[in-house]
């Protein structure tokens, strides 16, 4: 996994990637802020609303095997996770952030 770190502008705090690109595509989240790309919600909130189970292996060898399989599956589908074809969830639509939250990007 590569970790990238950058400064988005003058007098702004540095940002960095938190998860790998494959994991982000699999879960449909931003690599930096870990928010859902469709609804703008934290992943834990989205997963709880959809009652999703996290089936990622815990051991290193199994995790690498799981990641290789996900990379192969993403390569076959052209990089999309397949989440776009589902019907929108009513609860998530109510919880979704509709405007950007700029206070989050301020310097500490």
Tab-separated table of N, CA and C in Angstrom:
chain	number	residue	atom	x	y	z
A	1	UNK	N	0.846	-1.179	0.000
A	1	UNK	CA	0.000	0.000	0.000
A	1	UNK	C	0.887	1.237	0.000
A	2	UNK	N	0.553	2.175	-0.831
A	2	UNK	CA	1.261	3.439	-0.878
A	2	UNK	C	0.479	4.469	-0.082
A	3	UNK	N	1.189	5.269	0.696
A	3	UNK	CA	0.551	6.350	1.435
A	3	UNK	C	1.028	7.656	0.819
A	4	UNK	N	0.090	8.433	0.338
A	4	UNK	CA	0.404	9.723	-0.254
A	4	UNK	C	0.059	10.810	0.739
A	5	UNK	N	0.866	11.858	0.777
A	5	UNK	CA	0.655	12.985	1.675
A	5	UNK	C	0.829	14.257	0.858
A	6	UNK	N	-0.098	15.193	0.995
A	6	UNK	CA	-0.035	16.428	0.220
A	6	UNK	C	-0.682	17.563	0.991
A	7	UNK	N	-0.329	18.782	0.568
A	7	UNK	CA	-0.921	19.986	1.138
A	7	UNK	C	-1.816	20.593	0.061
A	8	UNK	N	-3.130	20.658	0.296
A	8	UNK	CA	-4.041	21.114	-0.745
A	8	UNK	C	-3.980	22.615	-1.045
A	9	UNK	N	-3.338	23.389	-0.195
A	9	UNK	CA	-3.247	24.819	-0.458
A	9	UNK	C	-2.444	25.519	0.622
A	10	UNK	N	-2.229	26.802	0.430
A	10	UNK	CA	-1.469	27.584	1.400
A	10	UNK	C	-2.216	27.653	2.728
A	11	UNK	N	-1.497	27.499	3.811
A	11	UNK	CA	-2.023	27.563	5.180
A	11	UNK	C	-3.123	26.532	5.434
A	12	UNK	N	-3.043	25.400	4.759
A	12	UNK	CA	-3.993	24.309	4.989
A	12	UNK	C	-3.220	23.129	5.559
A	13	UNK	N	-3.927	22.258	6.243
A	13	UNK	CA	-3.267	21.113	6.857
A	13	UNK	C	-2.989	20.038	5.813
A	14	UNK	N	-1.968	19.233	6.090
A	14	UNK	CA	-1.623	18.148	5.187
A	14	UNK	C	-2.696	17.069	5.243
A	15	UNK	N	-2.923	16.430	4.108
A	15	UNK	CA	-3.843	15.303	4.018
A	15	UNK	C	-3.052	14.097	3.576
A	16	UNK	N	-3.557	12.902	3.890
A	16	UNK	CA	-2.896	11.680	3.446
A	16	UNK	C	-3.937	10.604	3.203
A	17	UNK	N	-3.551	9.615	2.419
A	17	UNK	CA	-4.449	8.499	2.170
A	17	UNK	C	-4.473	7.602	3.400
A	18	UNK	N	-5.652	7.099	3.739
A	18	UNK	CA	-5.823	6.249	4.916
A	18	UNK	C	-5.969	4.777	4.546
A	19	UNK	N	-6.533	4.486	3.376
A	19	UNK	CA	-6.714	3.105	2.929
A	19	UNK	C	-6.213	2.980	1.490
A	20	UNK	N	-5.949	1.746	1.081
A	20	UNK	CA	-5.452	1.519	-0.274
A	20	UNK	C	-6.565	1.733	-1.297
A	21	UNK	N	-6.170	1.877	-2.544
A	21	UNK	CA	-7.120	2.161	-3.611
A	21	UNK	C	-8.095	1.007	-3.827
A	22	UNK	N	-7.615	-0.219	-3.718
A	22	UNK	CA	-8.484	-1.384	-3.901
A	22	UNK	C	-9.561	-1.439	-2.823
A	23	UNK	N	-9.152	-1.205	-1.565
A	23	UNK	CA	-10.118	-1.224	-0.462
A	23	UNK	C	-11.142	-0.108	-0.623
A	24	UNK	N	-10.688	1.050	-1.057
A	24	UNK	CA	-11.592	2.180	-1.242
A	24	UNK	C	-12.611	1.892	-2.346
A	25	UNK	N	-12.169	1.283	-3.437
A	25	UNK	CA	-13.094	0.948	-4.521
A	25	UNK	C	-14.068	-0.144	-4.094
A	26	UNK	N	-13.577	-1.117	-3.328
A	26	UNK	CA	-14.432	-2.211	-2.878
A	26	UNK	C	-15.536	-1.698	-1.967
A	27	UNK	N	-15.178	-0.796	-1.041
A	27	UNK	CA	-16.144	-0.280	-0.078
A	27	UNK	C	-16.872	0.962	-0.570
A	28	UNK	N	-16.461	1.542	-1.729
A	28	UNK	CA	-17.051	2.755	-2.285
A	28	UNK	C	-16.902	3.940	-1.331
A	29	UNK	N	-15.660	4.165	-0.869
A	29	UNK	CA	-15.366	5.266	0.051
A	29	UNK	C	-14.188	6.081	-0.474
A	30	UNK	N	-14.048	7.291	0.050
A	30	UNK	CA	-12.917	8.148	-0.265
A	30	UNK	C	-11.683	7.614	0.465
A	31	UNK	N	-10.528	7.619	-0.193
A	31	UNK	CA	-9.298	7.127	0.422
A	31	UNK	C	-8.829	8.017	1.561
A	32	UNK	N	-9.146	9.281	1.539
A	32	UNK	CA	-8.629	10.223	2.526
A	32	UNK	C	-9.576	10.428	3.698
A	33	UNK	N	-10.828	10.734	3.426
A	33	UNK	CA	-11.756	11.082	4.508
A	33	UNK	C	-12.606	9.909	4.970
A	34	UNK	N	-12.576	8.787	4.247
A	34	UNK	CA	-13.333	7.577	4.573
A	34	UNK	C	-14.842	7.812	4.631
A	35	UNK	N	-15.331	8.738	3.824
A	35	UNK	CA	-16.767	8.962	3.702
A	35	UNK	C	-17.275	8.218	2.468
A	36	UNK	N	-18.503	7.757	2.537
A	36	UNK	CA	-19.140	7.092	1.421
A	36	UNK	C	-19.218	8.058	0.240
A	37	UNK	N	-18.885	7.587	-0.953
A	37	UNK	CA	-18.864	8.462	-2.125
A	37	UNK	C	-20.256	8.829	-2.611
A	38	UNK	N	-21.233	8.001	-2.354
A	38	UNK	CA	-22.580	8.263	-2.855
A	38	UNK	C	-23.384	9.163	-1.919
A	39	UNK	N	-23.272	8.937	-0.615
A	39	UNK	CA	-24.112	9.655	0.350
A	39	UNK	C	-23.350	10.667	1.201
A	40	UNK	N	-22.015	10.612	1.225
A	40	UNK	CA	-21.236	11.537	2.043
A	40	UNK	C	-21.306	11.222	3.530
A	41	UNK	N	-21.603	9.979	3.876
A	41	UNK	CA	-21.726	9.554	5.262
A	41	UNK	C	-20.501	8.748	5.681
A	42	UNK	N	-20.205	8.719	6.982
A	42	UNK	CA	-19.145	7.819	7.443
A	42	UNK	C	-19.508	6.364	7.132
A	43	UNK	N	-18.507	5.562	6.885
A	43	UNK	CA	-18.724	4.181	6.474
A	43	UNK	C	-19.479	3.390	7.544
A	44	UNK	N	-19.183	3.635	8.817
A	44	UNK	CA	-19.857	2.902	9.891
A	44	UNK	C	-21.355	3.194	9.898
A	45	UNK	N	-21.729	4.431	9.642
A	45	UNK	CA	-23.150	4.795	9.609
A	45	UNK	C	-23.828	4.117	8.425
A	46	UNK	N	-23.191	4.172	7.271
A	46	UNK	CA	-23.758	3.542	6.075
A	46	UNK	C	-23.910	2.038	6.262
A	47	UNK	N	-22.871	1.381	6.788
A	47	UNK	CA	-22.921	-0.062	6.984
A	47	UNK	C	-23.979	-0.459	8.007
A	48	UNK	N	-24.136	0.346	9.057
A	48	UNK	CA	-25.159	0.051	10.066
A	48	UNK	C	-26.556	0.215	9.470
A	49	UNK	N	-26.762	1.222	8.647
A	49	UNK	CA	-28.073	1.453	8.035
A	49	UNK	C	-28.420	0.347	7.041
A	50	UNK	N	-27.423	-0.141	6.323
A	50	UNK	CA	-27.655	-1.202	5.342
A	50	UNK	C	-27.518	-2.597	5.948
A	51	UNK	N	-27.144	-2.659	7.228
A	51	UNK	CA	-26.920	-3.927	7.932
A	51	UNK	C	-25.899	-4.787	7.199
A	52	UNK	N	-24.800	-4.148	6.792
A	52	UNK	CA	-23.723	-4.844	6.090
A	52	UNK	C	-22.755	-5.442	7.100
A	53	UNK	N	-22.232	-6.613	6.775
A	53	UNK	CA	-21.246	-7.274	7.616
A	53	UNK	C	-19.871	-7.097	6.979
A	54	UNK	N	-18.867	-6.861	7.811
A	54	UNK	CA	-17.496	-6.722	7.333
A	54	UNK	C	-16.866	-8.110	7.299
A	55	UNK	N	-16.613	-8.629	6.105
A	55	UNK	CA	-16.084	-9.978	5.971
A	55	UNK	C	-14.620	-9.993	5.546
A	56	UNK	N	-13.872	-8.965	5.906
A	56	UNK	CA	-12.463	-8.896	5.560
A	56	UNK	C	-11.674	-9.762	6.535
A	57	UNK	N	-10.786	-10.639	6.027
A	57	UNK	CA	-10.008	-11.510	6.910
A	57	UNK	C	-9.088	-10.715	7.836
A	58	UNK	N	-8.764	-11.312	8.968
A	58	UNK	CA	-7.936	-10.641	9.978
A	58	UNK	C	-6.455	-10.969	9.866
A	59	UNK	N	-6.097	-12.176	9.393
A	59	UNK	CA	-4.681	-12.543	9.310
A	59	UNK	C	-4.046	-11.927	8.060
A	60	UNK	N	-2.733	-11.731	8.104
A	60	UNK	CA	-2.024	-11.060	7.015
A	60	UNK	C	-2.097	-11.824	5.702
A	61	UNK	N	-1.875	-13.130	5.746
A	61	UNK	CA	-1.870	-13.930	4.519
A	61	UNK	C	-3.254	-13.939	3.884
A	62	UNK	N	-4.276	-14.163	4.687
A	62	UNK	CA	-5.635	-14.177	4.153
A	62	UNK	C	-6.051	-12.807	3.637
A	63	UNK	N	-5.589	-11.744	4.293
A	63	UNK	CA	-5.915	-10.392	3.855
A	63	UNK	C	-5.290	-10.104	2.485
A	64	UNK	N	-4.042	-10.546	2.272
A	64	UNK	CA	-3.397	-10.347	0.975
A	64	UNK	C	-4.117	-11.133	-0.121
A	65	UNK	N	-4.530	-12.368	0.192
A	65	UNK	CA	-5.269	-13.190	-0.769
A	65	UNK	C	-6.611	-12.536	-1.111
A	66	UNK	N	-7.294	-12.041	-0.105
A	66	UNK	CA	-8.578	-11.351	-0.290
A	66	UNK	C	-8.393	-10.114	-1.170
A	67	UNK	N	-7.318	-9.365	-0.923
A	67	UNK	CA	-7.054	-8.159	-1.705
A	67	UNK	C	-6.737	-8.510	-3.159
A	68	UNK	N	-5.965	-9.555	-3.393
A	68	UNK	CA	-5.658	-9.977	-4.761
A	68	UNK	C	-6.928	-10.375	-5.510
A	69	UNK	N	-7.817	-11.085	-4.837
A	69	UNK	CA	-9.075	-11.477	-5.473
A	69	UNK	C	-9.936	-10.263	-5.790
A	70	UNK	N	-9.970	-9.280	-4.879
A	70	UNK	CA	-10.747	-8.060	-5.131
A	70	UNK	C	-10.161	-7.252	-6.277
A	71	UNK	N	-8.823	-7.180	-6.353
A	71	UNK	CA	-8.185	-6.460	-7.457
A	71	UNK	C	-8.516	-7.123	-8.787
A	72	UNK	N	-8.512	-8.453	-8.818
A	72	UNK	CA	-8.850	-9.168	-10.053
A	72	UNK	C	-10.311	-8.927	-10.431
A	73	UNK	N	-11.199	-8.941	-9.453
A	73	UNK	CA	-12.618	-8.700	-9.731
A	73	UNK	C	-12.846	-7.271	-10.219
A	74	UNK	N	-12.140	-6.305	-9.624
A	74	UNK	CA	-12.273	-4.915	-10.067
A	74	UNK	C	-11.721	-4.725	-11.474
A	75	UNK	N	-10.648	-5.447	-11.804
A	75	UNK	CA	-10.083	-5.352	-13.151
A	75	UNK	C	-11.062	-5.895	-14.189
A	76	UNK	N	-11.796	-6.946	-13.834
A	76	UNK	CA	-12.774	-7.526	-14.768
A	76	UNK	C	-13.962	-6.589	-14.999
A	77	UNK	N	-14.379	-5.861	-13.939
A	77	UNK	CA	-15.543	-4.979	-14.062
A	77	UNK	C	-15.166	-3.585	-14.527
A	78	UNK	N	-13.895	-3.333	-14.741
A	78	UNK	CA	-13.472	-2.023	-15.219
A	78	UNK	C	-13.303	-1.004	-14.110
A	79	UNK	N	-13.101	-1.443	-12.882
A	79	UNK	CA	-12.827	-0.520	-11.784
A	79	UNK	C	-14.027	-0.083	-10.991
A	80	UNK	N	-15.215	-0.530	-11.368
A	80	UNK	CA	-16.391	-0.140	-10.598
A	80	UNK	C	-16.719	-1.232	-9.592
A	81	UNK	N	-17.220	-0.824	-8.426
A	81	UNK	CA	-17.511	-1.783	-7.371
A	81	UNK	C	-18.868	-2.438	-7.555
A	82	UNK	N	-19.693	-1.941	-8.469
A	82	UNK	CA	-21.007	-2.523	-8.698
A	82	UNK	C	-22.063	-1.956	-7.770
A	83	UNK	N	-21.726	-1.001	-6.920
A	83	UNK	CA	-22.681	-0.449	-5.969
A	83	UNK	C	-23.627	0.548	-6.634
A	84	UNK	N	-23.292	1.032	-7.819
A	84	UNK	CA	-24.102	2.048	-8.465
A	84	UNK	C	-25.424	1.539	-9.003
A	85	UNK	N	-25.565	0.226	-9.219
A	85	UNK	CA	-26.782	-0.312	-9.792
A	85	UNK	C	-27.895	-0.540	-8.784
A	86	UNK	N	-27.624	-0.402	-7.512
A	86	UNK	CA	-28.624	-0.662	-6.487
A	86	UNK	C	-29.590	0.512	-6.355
A	87	UNK	N	-30.794	0.202	-5.916
A	87	UNK	CA	-31.777	1.254	-5.677
A	87	UNK	C	-31.371	2.050	-4.443
A	88	UNK	N	-31.574	3.360	-4.426
A	88	UNK	CA	-31.184	4.169	-3.267
A	88	UNK	C	-31.997	3.793	-2.029
A	89	UNK	N	-31.321	3.761	-0.908
A	89	UNK	CA	-31.953	3.439	0.362
A	89	UNK	C	-32.595	4.705	0.919
A	90	UNK	N	-33.845	4.612	1.351
A	90	UNK	CA	-34.586	5.781	1.836
A	90	UNK	C	-33.951	6.377	3.093
A	91	UNK	N	-33.521	5.517	4.016
A	91	UNK	CA	-32.889	5.996	5.246
A	91	UNK	C	-31.585	6.731	4.945
A	92	UNK	N	-30.786	6.172	4.038
A	92	UNK	CA	-29.529	6.823	3.680
A	92	UNK	C	-29.762	8.142	2.952
A	93	UNK	N	-30.802	8.217	2.171
A	93	UNK	CA	-31.118	9.473	1.486
A	93	UNK	C	-31.475	10.569	2.491
A	94	UNK	N	-32.149	10.195	3.598
A	94	UNK	CA	-32.477	11.172	4.635
A	94	UNK	C	-31.240	11.622	5.388
A	95	UNK	N	-30.310	10.687	5.618
A	95	UNK	CA	-29.097	10.994	6.369
A	95	UNK	C	-28.018	11.660	5.520
A	96	UNK	N	-28.128	11.564	4.209
A	96	UNK	CA	-27.068	12.019	3.306
A	96	UNK	C	-26.770	13.497	3.484
A	97	UNK	N	-25.487	13.811	3.392
A	97	UNK	CA	-25.038	15.191	3.455
A	97	UNK	C	-25.223	15.812	2.075
A	98	UNK	N	-25.995	16.892	2.000
A	98	UNK	CA	-26.294	17.489	0.701
A	98	UNK	C	-25.395	18.675	0.371
A	99	UNK	N	-24.770	19.260	1.379
A	99	UNK	CA	-23.857	20.378	1.149
A	99	UNK	C	-22.499	20.043	1.736
A	100	UNK	N	-21.436	20.608	1.196
A	100	UNK	CA	-20.099	20.343	1.737
A	100	UNK	C	-19.942	20.913	3.152
A	101	UNK	N	-19.107	20.266	3.938
A	101	UNK	CA	-18.820	20.705	5.302
A	101	UNK	C	-17.399	21.219	5.315
A	102	UNK	N	-17.235	22.534	5.096
A	102	UNK	CA	-15.909	23.111	4.931
A	102	UNK	C	-15.139	23.259	6.233
A	103	UNK	N	-15.813	23.276	7.378
A	103	UNK	CA	-15.108	23.404	8.646
A	103	UNK	C	-14.173	22.230	8.890
A	104	UNK	N	-14.481	21.109	8.290
A	104	UNK	CA	-13.661	19.909	8.455
A	104	UNK	C	-12.258	20.100	7.879
A	105	UNK	N	-12.102	20.970	6.888
A	105	UNK	CA	-10.828	21.147	6.209
A	105	UNK	C	-9.954	22.250	6.800
A	106	UNK	N	-10.428	22.915	7.833
A	106	UNK	CA	-9.628	23.995	8.417
A	106	UNK	C	-8.398	23.465	9.127
A	107	UNK	N	-7.391	24.307	9.246
A	107	UNK	CA	-6.171	23.955	9.988
A	107	UNK	C	-6.499	23.816	11.462
A	108	UNK	N	-5.737	22.988	12.144
A	108	UNK	CA	-5.992	22.750	13.582
A	108	UNK	C	-5.549	23.914	14.425
